XYZ file of C-alpha atoms in Angstrom:
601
model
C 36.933 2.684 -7.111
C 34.308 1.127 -8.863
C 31.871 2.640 -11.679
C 29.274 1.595 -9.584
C 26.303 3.714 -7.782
C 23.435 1.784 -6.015
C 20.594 4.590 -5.399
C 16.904 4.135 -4.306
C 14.359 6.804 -5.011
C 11.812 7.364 -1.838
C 9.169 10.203 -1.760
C 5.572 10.884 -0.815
C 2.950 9.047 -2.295
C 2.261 10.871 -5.867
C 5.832 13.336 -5.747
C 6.246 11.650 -9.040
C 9.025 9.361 -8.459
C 8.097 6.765 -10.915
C 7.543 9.432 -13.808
C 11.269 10.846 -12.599
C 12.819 6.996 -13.237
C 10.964 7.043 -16.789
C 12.759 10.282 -17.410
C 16.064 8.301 -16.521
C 15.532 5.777 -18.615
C 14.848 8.021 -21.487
C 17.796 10.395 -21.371
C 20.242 6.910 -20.823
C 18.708 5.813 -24.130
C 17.632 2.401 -23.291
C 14.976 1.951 -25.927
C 15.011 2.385 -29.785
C 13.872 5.917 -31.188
C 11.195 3.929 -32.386
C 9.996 2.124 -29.174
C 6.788 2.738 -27.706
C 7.205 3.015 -24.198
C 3.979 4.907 -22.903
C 3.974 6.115 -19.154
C 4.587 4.829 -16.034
C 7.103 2.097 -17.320
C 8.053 0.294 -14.176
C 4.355 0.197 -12.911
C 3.859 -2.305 -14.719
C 0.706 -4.750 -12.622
C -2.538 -3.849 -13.595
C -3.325 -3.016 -10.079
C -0.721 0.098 -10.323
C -1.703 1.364 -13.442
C -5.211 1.381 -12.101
C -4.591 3.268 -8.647
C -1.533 5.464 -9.771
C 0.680 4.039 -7.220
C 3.728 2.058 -6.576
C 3.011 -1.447 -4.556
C 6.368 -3.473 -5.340
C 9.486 -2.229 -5.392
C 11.555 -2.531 -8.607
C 15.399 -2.733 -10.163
C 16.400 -1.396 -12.593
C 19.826 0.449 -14.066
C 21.337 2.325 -16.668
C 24.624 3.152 -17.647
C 25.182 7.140 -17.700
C 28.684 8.481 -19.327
C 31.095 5.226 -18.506
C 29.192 4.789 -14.421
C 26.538 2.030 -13.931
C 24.038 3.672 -12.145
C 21.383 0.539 -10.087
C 17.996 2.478 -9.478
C 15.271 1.078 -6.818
C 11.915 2.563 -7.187
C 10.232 2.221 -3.671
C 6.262 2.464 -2.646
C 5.213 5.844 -1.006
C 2.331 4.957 0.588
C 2.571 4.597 4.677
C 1.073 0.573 4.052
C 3.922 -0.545 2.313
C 6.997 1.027 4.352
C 7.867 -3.339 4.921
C 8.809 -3.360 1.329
C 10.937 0.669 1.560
C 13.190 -0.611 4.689
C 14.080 -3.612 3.477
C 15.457 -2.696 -0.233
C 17.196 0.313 1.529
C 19.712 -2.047 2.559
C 20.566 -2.363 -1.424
C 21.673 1.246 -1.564
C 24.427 3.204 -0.828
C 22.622 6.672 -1.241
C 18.832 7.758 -1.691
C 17.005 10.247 -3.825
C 14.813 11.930 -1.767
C 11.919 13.563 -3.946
C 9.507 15.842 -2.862
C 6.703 18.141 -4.284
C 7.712 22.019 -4.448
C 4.117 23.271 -2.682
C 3.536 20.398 -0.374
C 7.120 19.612 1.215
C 8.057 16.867 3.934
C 4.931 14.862 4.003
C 4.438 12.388 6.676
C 5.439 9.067 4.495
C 8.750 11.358 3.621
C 9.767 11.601 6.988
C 9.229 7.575 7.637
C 11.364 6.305 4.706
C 14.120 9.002 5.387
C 14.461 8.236 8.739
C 15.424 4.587 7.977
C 17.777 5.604 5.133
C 19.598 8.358 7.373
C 19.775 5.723 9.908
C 21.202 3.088 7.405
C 23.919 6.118 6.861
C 22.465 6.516 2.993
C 24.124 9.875 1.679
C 21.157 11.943 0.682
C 20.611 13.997 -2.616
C 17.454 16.110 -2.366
C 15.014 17.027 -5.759
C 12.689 19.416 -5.258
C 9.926 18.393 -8.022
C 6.879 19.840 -9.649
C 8.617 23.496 -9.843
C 6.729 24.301 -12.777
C 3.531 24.362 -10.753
C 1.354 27.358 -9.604
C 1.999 28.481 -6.091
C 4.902 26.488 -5.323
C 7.425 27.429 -3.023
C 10.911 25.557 -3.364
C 13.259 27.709 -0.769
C 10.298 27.020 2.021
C 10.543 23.480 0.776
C 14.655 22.808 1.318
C 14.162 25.078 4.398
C 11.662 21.975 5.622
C 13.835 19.206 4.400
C 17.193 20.858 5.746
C 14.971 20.909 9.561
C 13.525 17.478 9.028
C 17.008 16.099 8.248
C 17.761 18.255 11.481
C 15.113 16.596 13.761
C 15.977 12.824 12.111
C 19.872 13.584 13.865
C 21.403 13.381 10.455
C 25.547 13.558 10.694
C 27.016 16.623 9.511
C 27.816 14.762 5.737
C 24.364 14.082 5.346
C 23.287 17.571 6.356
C 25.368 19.045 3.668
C 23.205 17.697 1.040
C 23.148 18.939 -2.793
C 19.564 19.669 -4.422
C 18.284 19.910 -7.452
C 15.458 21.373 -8.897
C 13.298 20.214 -11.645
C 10.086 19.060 -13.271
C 9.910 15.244 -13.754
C 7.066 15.631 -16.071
C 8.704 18.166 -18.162
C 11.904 16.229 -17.763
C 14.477 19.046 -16.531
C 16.737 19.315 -13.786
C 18.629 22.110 -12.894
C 20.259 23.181 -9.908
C 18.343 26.520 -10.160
C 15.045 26.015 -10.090
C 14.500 29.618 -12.274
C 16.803 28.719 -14.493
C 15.199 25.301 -16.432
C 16.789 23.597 -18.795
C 16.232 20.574 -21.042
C 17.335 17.712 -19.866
C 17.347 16.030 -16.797
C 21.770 15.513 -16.508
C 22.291 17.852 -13.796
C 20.208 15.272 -11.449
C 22.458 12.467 -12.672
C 25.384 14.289 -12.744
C 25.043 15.030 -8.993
C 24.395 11.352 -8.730
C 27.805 10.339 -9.931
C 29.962 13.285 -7.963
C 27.916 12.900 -4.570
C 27.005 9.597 -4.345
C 29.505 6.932 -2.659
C 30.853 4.351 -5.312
C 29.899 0.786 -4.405
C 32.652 -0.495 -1.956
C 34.611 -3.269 -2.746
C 35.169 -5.616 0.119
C 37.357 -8.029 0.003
C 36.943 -11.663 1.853
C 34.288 -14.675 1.940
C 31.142 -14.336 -0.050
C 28.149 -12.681 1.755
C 24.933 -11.546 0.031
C 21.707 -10.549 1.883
C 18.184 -11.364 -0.150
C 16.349 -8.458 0.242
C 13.661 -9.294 -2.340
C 12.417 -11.714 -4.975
C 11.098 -12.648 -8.311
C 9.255 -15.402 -9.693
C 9.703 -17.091 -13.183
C 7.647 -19.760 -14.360
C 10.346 -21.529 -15.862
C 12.910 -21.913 -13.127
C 10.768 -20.902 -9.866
C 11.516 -18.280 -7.379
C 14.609 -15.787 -7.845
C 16.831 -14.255 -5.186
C 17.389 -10.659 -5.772
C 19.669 -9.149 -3.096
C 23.118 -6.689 -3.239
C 26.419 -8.384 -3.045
C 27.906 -7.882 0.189
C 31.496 -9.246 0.209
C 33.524 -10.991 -1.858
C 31.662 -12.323 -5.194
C 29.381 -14.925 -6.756
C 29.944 -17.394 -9.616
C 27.852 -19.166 -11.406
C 27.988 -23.186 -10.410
C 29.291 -21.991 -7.074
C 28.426 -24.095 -4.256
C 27.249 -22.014 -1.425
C 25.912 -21.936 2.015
C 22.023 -20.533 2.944
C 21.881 -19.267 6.401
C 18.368 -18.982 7.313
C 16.712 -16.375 9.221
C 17.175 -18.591 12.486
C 20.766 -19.568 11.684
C 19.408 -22.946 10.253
C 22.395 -23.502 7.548
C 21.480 -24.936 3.971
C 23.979 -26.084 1.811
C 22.819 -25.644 -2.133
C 24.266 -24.494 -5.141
C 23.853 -21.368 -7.921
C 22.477 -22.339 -11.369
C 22.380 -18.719 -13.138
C 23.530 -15.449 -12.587
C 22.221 -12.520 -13.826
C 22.506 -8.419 -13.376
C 20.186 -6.021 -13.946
C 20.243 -4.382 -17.590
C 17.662 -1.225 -18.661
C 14.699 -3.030 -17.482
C 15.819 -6.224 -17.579
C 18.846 -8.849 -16.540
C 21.255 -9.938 -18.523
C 22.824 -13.130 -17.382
C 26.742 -13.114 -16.471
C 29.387 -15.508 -14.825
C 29.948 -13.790 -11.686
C 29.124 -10.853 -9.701
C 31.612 -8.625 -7.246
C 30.726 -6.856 -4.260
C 28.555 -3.838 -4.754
C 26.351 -4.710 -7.597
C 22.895 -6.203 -7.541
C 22.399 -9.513 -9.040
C 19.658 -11.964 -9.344
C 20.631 -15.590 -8.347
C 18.771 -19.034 -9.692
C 18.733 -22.324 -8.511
C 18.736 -21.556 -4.903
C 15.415 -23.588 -3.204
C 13.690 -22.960 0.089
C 15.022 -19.282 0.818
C 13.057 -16.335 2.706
C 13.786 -12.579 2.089
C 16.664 -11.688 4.612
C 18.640 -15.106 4.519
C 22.224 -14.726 3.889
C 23.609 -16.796 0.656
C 27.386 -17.156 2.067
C 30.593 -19.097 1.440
C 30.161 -22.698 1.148
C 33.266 -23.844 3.770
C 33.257 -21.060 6.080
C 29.462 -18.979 5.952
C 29.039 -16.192 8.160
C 25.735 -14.399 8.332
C 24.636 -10.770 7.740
C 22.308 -8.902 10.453
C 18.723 -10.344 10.142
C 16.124 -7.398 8.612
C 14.276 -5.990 11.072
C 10.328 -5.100 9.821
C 8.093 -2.804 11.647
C 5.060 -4.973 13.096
C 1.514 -4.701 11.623
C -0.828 -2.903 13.265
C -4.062 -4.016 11.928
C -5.333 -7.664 11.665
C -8.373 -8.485 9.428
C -10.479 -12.301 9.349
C -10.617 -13.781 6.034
C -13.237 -17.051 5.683
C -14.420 -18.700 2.870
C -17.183 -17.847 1.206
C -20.443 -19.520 2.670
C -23.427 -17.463 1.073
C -25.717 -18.357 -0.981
C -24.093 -17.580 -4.163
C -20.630 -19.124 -3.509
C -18.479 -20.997 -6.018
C -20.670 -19.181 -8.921
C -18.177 -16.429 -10.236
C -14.970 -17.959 -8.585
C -11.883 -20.919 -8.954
C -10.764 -21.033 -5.335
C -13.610 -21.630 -3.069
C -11.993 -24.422 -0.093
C -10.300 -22.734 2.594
C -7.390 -25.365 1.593
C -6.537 -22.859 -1.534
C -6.960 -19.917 0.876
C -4.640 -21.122 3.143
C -2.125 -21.600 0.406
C -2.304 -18.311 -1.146
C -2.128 -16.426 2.123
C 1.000 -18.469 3.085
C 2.495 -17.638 -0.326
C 1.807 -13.965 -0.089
C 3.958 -14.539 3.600
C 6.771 -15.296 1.785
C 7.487 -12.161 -0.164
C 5.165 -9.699 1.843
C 7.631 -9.364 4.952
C 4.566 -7.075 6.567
C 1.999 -9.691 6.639
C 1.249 -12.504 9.127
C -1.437 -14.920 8.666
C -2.417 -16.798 12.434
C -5.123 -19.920 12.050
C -8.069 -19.565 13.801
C -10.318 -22.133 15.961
C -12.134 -22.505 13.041
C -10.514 -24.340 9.897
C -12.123 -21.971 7.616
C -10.972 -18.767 8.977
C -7.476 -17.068 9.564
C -6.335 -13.973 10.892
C -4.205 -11.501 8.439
C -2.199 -9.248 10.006
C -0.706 -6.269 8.279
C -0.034 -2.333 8.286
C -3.383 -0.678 7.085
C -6.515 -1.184 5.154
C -4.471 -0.614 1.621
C -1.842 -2.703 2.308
C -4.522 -5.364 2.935
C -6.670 -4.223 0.331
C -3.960 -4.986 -2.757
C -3.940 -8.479 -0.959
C -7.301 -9.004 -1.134
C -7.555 -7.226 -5.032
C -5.083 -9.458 -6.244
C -6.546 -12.623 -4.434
C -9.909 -11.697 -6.329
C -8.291 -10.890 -9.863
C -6.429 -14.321 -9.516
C -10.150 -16.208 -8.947
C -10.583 -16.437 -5.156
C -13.933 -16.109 -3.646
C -13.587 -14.715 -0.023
C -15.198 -12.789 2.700
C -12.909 -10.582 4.589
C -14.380 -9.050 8.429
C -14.045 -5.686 9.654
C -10.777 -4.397 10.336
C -9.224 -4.275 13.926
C -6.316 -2.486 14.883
C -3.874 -4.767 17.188
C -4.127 -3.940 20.980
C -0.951 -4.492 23.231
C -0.754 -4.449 26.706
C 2.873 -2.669 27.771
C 3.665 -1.949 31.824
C 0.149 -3.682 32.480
C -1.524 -0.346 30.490
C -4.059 -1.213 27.652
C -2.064 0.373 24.393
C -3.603 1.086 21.029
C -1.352 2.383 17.720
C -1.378 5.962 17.564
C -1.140 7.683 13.785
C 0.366 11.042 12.993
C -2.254 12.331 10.487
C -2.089 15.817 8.521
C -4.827 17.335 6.582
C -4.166 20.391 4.249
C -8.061 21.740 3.466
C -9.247 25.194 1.940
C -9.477 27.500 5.165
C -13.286 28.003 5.145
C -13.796 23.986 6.048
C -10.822 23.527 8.211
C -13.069 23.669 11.354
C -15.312 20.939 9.996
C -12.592 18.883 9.665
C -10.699 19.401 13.087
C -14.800 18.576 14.395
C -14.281 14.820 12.702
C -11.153 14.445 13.282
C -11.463 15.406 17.097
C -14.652 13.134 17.532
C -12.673 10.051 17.010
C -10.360 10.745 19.697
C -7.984 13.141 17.480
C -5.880 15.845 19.293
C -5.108 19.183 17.015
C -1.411 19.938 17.596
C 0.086 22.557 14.671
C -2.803 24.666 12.595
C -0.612 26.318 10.201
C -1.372 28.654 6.660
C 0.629 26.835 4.002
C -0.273 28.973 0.744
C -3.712 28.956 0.086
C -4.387 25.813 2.359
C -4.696 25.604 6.161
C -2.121 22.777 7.428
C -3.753 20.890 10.091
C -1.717 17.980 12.021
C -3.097 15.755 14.690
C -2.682 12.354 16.930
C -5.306 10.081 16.181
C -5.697 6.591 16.930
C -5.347 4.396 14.040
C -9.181 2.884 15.096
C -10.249 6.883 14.470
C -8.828 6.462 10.629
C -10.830 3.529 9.840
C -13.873 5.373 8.086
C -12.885 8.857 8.763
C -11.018 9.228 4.894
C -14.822 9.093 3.071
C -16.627 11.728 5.821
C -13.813 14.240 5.403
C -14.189 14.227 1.505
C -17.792 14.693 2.264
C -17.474 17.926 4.655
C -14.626 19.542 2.055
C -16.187 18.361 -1.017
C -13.342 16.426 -1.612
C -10.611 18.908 -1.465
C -8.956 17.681 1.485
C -5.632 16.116 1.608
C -4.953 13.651 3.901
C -2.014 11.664 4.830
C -1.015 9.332 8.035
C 1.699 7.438 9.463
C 2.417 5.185 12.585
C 3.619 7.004 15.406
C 3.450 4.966 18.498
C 1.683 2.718 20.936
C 0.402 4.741 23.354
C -2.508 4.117 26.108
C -6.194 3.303 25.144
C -8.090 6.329 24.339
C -11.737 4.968 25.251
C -14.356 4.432 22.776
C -14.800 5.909 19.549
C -18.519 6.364 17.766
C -18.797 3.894 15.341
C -20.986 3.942 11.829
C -24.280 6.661 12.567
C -26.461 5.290 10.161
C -27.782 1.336 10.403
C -28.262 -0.403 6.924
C -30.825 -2.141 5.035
C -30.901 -5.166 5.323
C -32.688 -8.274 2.439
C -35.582 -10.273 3.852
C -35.588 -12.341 0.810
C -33.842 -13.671 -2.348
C -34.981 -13.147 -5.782
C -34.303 -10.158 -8.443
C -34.598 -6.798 -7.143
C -37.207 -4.424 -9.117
C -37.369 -0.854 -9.591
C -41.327 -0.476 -8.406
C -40.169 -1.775 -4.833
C -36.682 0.474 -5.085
C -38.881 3.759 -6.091
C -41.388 2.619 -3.625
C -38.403 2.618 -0.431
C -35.936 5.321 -1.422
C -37.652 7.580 1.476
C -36.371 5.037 3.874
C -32.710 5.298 2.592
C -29.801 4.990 -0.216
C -29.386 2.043 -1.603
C -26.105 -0.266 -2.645
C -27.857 -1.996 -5.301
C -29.353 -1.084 -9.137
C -33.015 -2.614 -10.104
C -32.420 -6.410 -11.903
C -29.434 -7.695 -9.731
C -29.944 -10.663 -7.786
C -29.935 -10.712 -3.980
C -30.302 -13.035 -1.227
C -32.004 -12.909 2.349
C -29.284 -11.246 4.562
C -27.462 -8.862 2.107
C -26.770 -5.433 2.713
C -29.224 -3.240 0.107
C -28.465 0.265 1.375
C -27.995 2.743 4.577
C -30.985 3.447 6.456
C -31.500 6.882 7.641
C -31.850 6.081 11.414
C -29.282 4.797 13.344
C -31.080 0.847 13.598
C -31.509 -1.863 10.906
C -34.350 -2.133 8.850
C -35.153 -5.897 6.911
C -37.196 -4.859 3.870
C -38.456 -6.757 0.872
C -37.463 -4.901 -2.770
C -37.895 -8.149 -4.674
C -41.797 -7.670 -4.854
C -42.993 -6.873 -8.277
C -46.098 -4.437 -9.296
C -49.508 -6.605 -8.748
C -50.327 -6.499 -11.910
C -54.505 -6.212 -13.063
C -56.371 -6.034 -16.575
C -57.788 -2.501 -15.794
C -55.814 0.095 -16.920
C -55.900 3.890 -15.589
C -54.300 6.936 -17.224
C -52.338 8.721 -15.208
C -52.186 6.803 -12.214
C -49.088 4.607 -12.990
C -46.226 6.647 -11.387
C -43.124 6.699 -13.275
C -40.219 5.497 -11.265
C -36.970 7.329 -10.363
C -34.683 6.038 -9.088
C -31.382 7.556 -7.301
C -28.203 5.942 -8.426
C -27.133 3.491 -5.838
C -23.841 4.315 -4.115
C -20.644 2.008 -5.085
C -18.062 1.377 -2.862
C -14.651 0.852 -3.852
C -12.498 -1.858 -1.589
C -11.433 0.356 1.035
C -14.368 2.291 1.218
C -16.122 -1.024 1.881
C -13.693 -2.280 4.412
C -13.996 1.127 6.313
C -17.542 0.799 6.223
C -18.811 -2.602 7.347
C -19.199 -3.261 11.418
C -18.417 -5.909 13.598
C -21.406 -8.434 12.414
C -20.705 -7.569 8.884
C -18.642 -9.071 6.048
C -17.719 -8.279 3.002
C -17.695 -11.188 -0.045
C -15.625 -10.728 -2.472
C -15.257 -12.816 -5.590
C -14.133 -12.332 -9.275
C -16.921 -10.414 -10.385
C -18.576 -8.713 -7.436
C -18.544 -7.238 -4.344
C -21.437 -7.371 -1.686
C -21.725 -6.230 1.402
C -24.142 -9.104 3.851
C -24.544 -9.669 7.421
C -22.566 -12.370 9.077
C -26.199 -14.107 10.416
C -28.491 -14.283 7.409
C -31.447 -14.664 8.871
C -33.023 -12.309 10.982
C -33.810 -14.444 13.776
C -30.285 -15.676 14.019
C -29.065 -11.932 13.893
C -31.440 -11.775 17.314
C -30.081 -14.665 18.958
C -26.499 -13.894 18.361
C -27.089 -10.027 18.877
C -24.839 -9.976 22.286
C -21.573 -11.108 20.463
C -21.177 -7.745 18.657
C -22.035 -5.377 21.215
């Protein structure tokens, strides 16, 4: 048997799996006493930091009493399940971490479904014990009937669990009884969790995700399969369409702490990182070099949203960013393709526009972030969910969303929700919350997040996954409100702000420049209104006391990314470049926008 355990650690968004992993890593002392480590350690993009969430999915291991133990820290967010199911394949059991007052939430019940499918032995950690009102027995009740309803086998059923706070950094197998240290967690890792099987034969590895150095190029990171790997070993790359590569490996490494550390040669069961390798795609095989035989291709849920992202053609392009031609667009998009198994990206008629497919508006969002951080200008369209047409029936993607809210706003809520097509199925109590789960279309999400913050002054809780695709529900209301729209360019001033705010909120602050097309603000009827706020004071050489009104102004409203997306309508795009965000009309001119008025409706 070998000292080997491969885990991965899946949970809810925000159960506090990364925190749990720097708790690891602490107890396994992998840095010096005198290290700074901060929080957070394997978040480590910008982008996570910023938005308190896992994106990418990371490696890393330690080495507890004489057993290596390989730890995979997956996304929890519903947008980035492509990244979850395929590094599940890398593990031999999974951690399955959940918050001790909300339970099974609906991202839980996606990524254990694919690891009790995969036949991953399950150890579950009820977390966040040491919060008010939280309920652990409810909570293993939940998970032992989830596990029920996912047709787990009887060994998975009979699953240990352990109770702790991650943040404190206990674990204890009784959650009233906390200790103070976190052992008993990895304790139960090393007596339930299957050692790494050795299997004898040909070499087989799967590449289930990669890295990128600038000093030798793209990485293959993947789990041995069979046999083992050398380095200098000539080997065979099966493609995903059985195409068959012959190449060779340069370096070898394992993972160390958070690192690798390189090494001649790797047996089944552990995780390595191979160099040298060219032209591979996550999910090739990297097999023996006389007789290859290839591993089952990963399968990846589809997309169900597609978005249109051109270059940028108004009147302030190529100011603020690098990558302007729809040449270094292309590239980048086809780029992401190659490590973002999720995403598609289809060319359109025109050469400056493609189609980017993927699973929701964050998932698409953290493309477009990065994209902008890295110096792309771009304008992205509103987002469409993917229609299919199945037994000659229009079909739409259906979500699963739930919605815990303070009781006294729960029917404000199930009014939204129920206006966009949404069907109320449970209405539970769940402590001093009402538990609301519907069906909604996923067109019904787009936009519905920001109103429901509004009508529970932002206590709600809201969280969705794919269900289905079932038939076409029929329309859904779009935006109420119309915007306002710029009739020229020039420097906006506060006199002709002050002098408009009675026709709306505005997007934009007194002293920014705008141009003839640009969204300003949201009018308070339901059409568009062109106005002029680049007009200064006429000016004269009298001068009156008290007559000059003091201007105030309300703050303009600023939209993050997603609020934007979920905002803008069909003749509407949003430009994005290093710098700024604005929101414009996809006809500038107003005459245009009249002509071309039909296409949208």
């Amino acid at each position: 048997m070998q000292k080997l355990r491969n885990i991965a650690i899946i949970a809810h968004v925000d159960h506090g799996k990364t925190t749990l992993v720097d708790k690891i890593l602490h107890s396994c002392s992998i840095f010096r006493d005198n290290e700074q480590t901060g929080d957070l350690i394997l978040d480590n993009n910008d982008l996570e930091r910023e938005r308190g969430i896992t994106i990418v999915s990371k490696n890393v291991s330690v080495q507890y009493k004489d057993v290596k133990i390989n730890i995979i820290d997956t996304p929890g967010h519903a947008d980035f399940g492509g990244e979850v199911e395929r590094v599940l394949k890398m593990a031999d059991g999974v951690l399955l971490l959940c918050d001790a007052f909300e339970g099974a939430m609906p991202q839980t019940r996606f990524v254990t479904q694919k690891a009790l499918a995969l036949g991953l032995k399950p150890i579950v950690v009820v977390n966040k014990v040491d919060k008010e009102n939280c309920r652990p027995e409810e909570v293993y009740e939940q998970i032992f009937e989830l596990f029920f309803n996912l047709e787990a086998t009887e060994d998975q059923l009979d699953f240990p669990v352990i109770y702790g706070s991650s943040k404190q950094g206990w674990m204890s197998t009784d959650w009233k009884v906390p200790t103070t240290d976190i052992f008993a967690l990895l304790d139960a890792v090393v007596a339930n969790i299957p050692a790494a099987p050795t299997n004898d034969g040909t070499l087989q590895m799967q590449i289930t995700s990669l890295d990128y150095s600038s000093f030798v190029g793209r990485i293959a990171i993947g789990r041995v399969h069979r046999g083992s790997i050398k380095e200098n070993q000539p080997v065979t790359l099966i493609k995903r369409d059985g195409k068959i590569v012959k190449s060779r490996v340069k370096e070898l490494y394992t993972f160390e702490g958070l690192g690798k550390i390189r090494t001649q040669e790797v047996k089944s069961g552990d995780i390595c990182a191979v160099v040298g390798i060219d032209g591979f795609e996550i999910g090739d095989t990297i097999a023996d070099f006389e007789a290859p035989e290839q591993l089952p291709v990963i399968k990846i849920d589809e997309p169900t949203m597609n978005m249109l992202f051109t270059i940028n053609n108004s009147p302030f392009f190529g100011k603020e960013g690098k990558f302007v031609t729809s040449q270094r667009i292309r590239e980048r998009l086809y780029k992401e393709m190659e490590k973002n198994l999720a995403l598609k990206v289809v060319e359109t008629e025109s050469p400056d526009s493609y189609l980017v497919y993927g699973r929701g508006i964050l998932h698409l969002s953290v493309l477009i972030e990065t994209m902008r951080r890295e110096g792309y200008e771009i304008q992205v369209g509103q987002p469409q969910v993917i229609v299919k047409e199945i037994d000659g029936k229009k079909c739409e993607p259906i979500e699963t969303l739930i919605v815990d809210v303070p009781g006294e706003v729960a029917g404000k809520v199930i009014e939204l929700v129920t206006q966009r097509k949404g069907e109320l199925l449970i209405m539970e109590p769940k402590g001093d919350l009402q538990h609301l789960e519907f069906e909604i279309p996923s067109r019904g999400i787009i936009g519905l997040r920001n109103n429901v913050l509004t009508a529970t002054a932002g206590e709600a809780i809201m969280a969705h996954r794919f269900k289905a695709y079932e038939p076409w529900k029929g329309n859904i209301p779009g935006r109420l409100n119309g915007v306002l729209v710029s009739m020229d360019k020039g420097n906006t001033t506060a006199y002709s702000i002050d002098k408009l705010q009675d026709r709306g909120r505005f997007f934009v602050d007194p002293g920014v420049d705008i141009y003839e097309g640009q969204i300003l603000g949201e009018h308070i009827r339901d059409n568009d209104l062109v106005i002029n706020i680049v007009k200064g004071k006429a000016l004269t050489n009298m001068r009156a006391s008290g007559t000059d009104d003091n201007t105030r102004i309300a703050p303009a409203i600023k939209f993050s990314l997603e609020e934007a997306m979920e905002y803008i309508q069909a003749d509407e795009y949003i430009e994005i470049t290093p710098a700024s965000m604005r929101l414009r009309k996809i006809y500038l001119t107003e005459n245009e926008r009249k002509i071309n008025a039909k296409k949208f409706q």
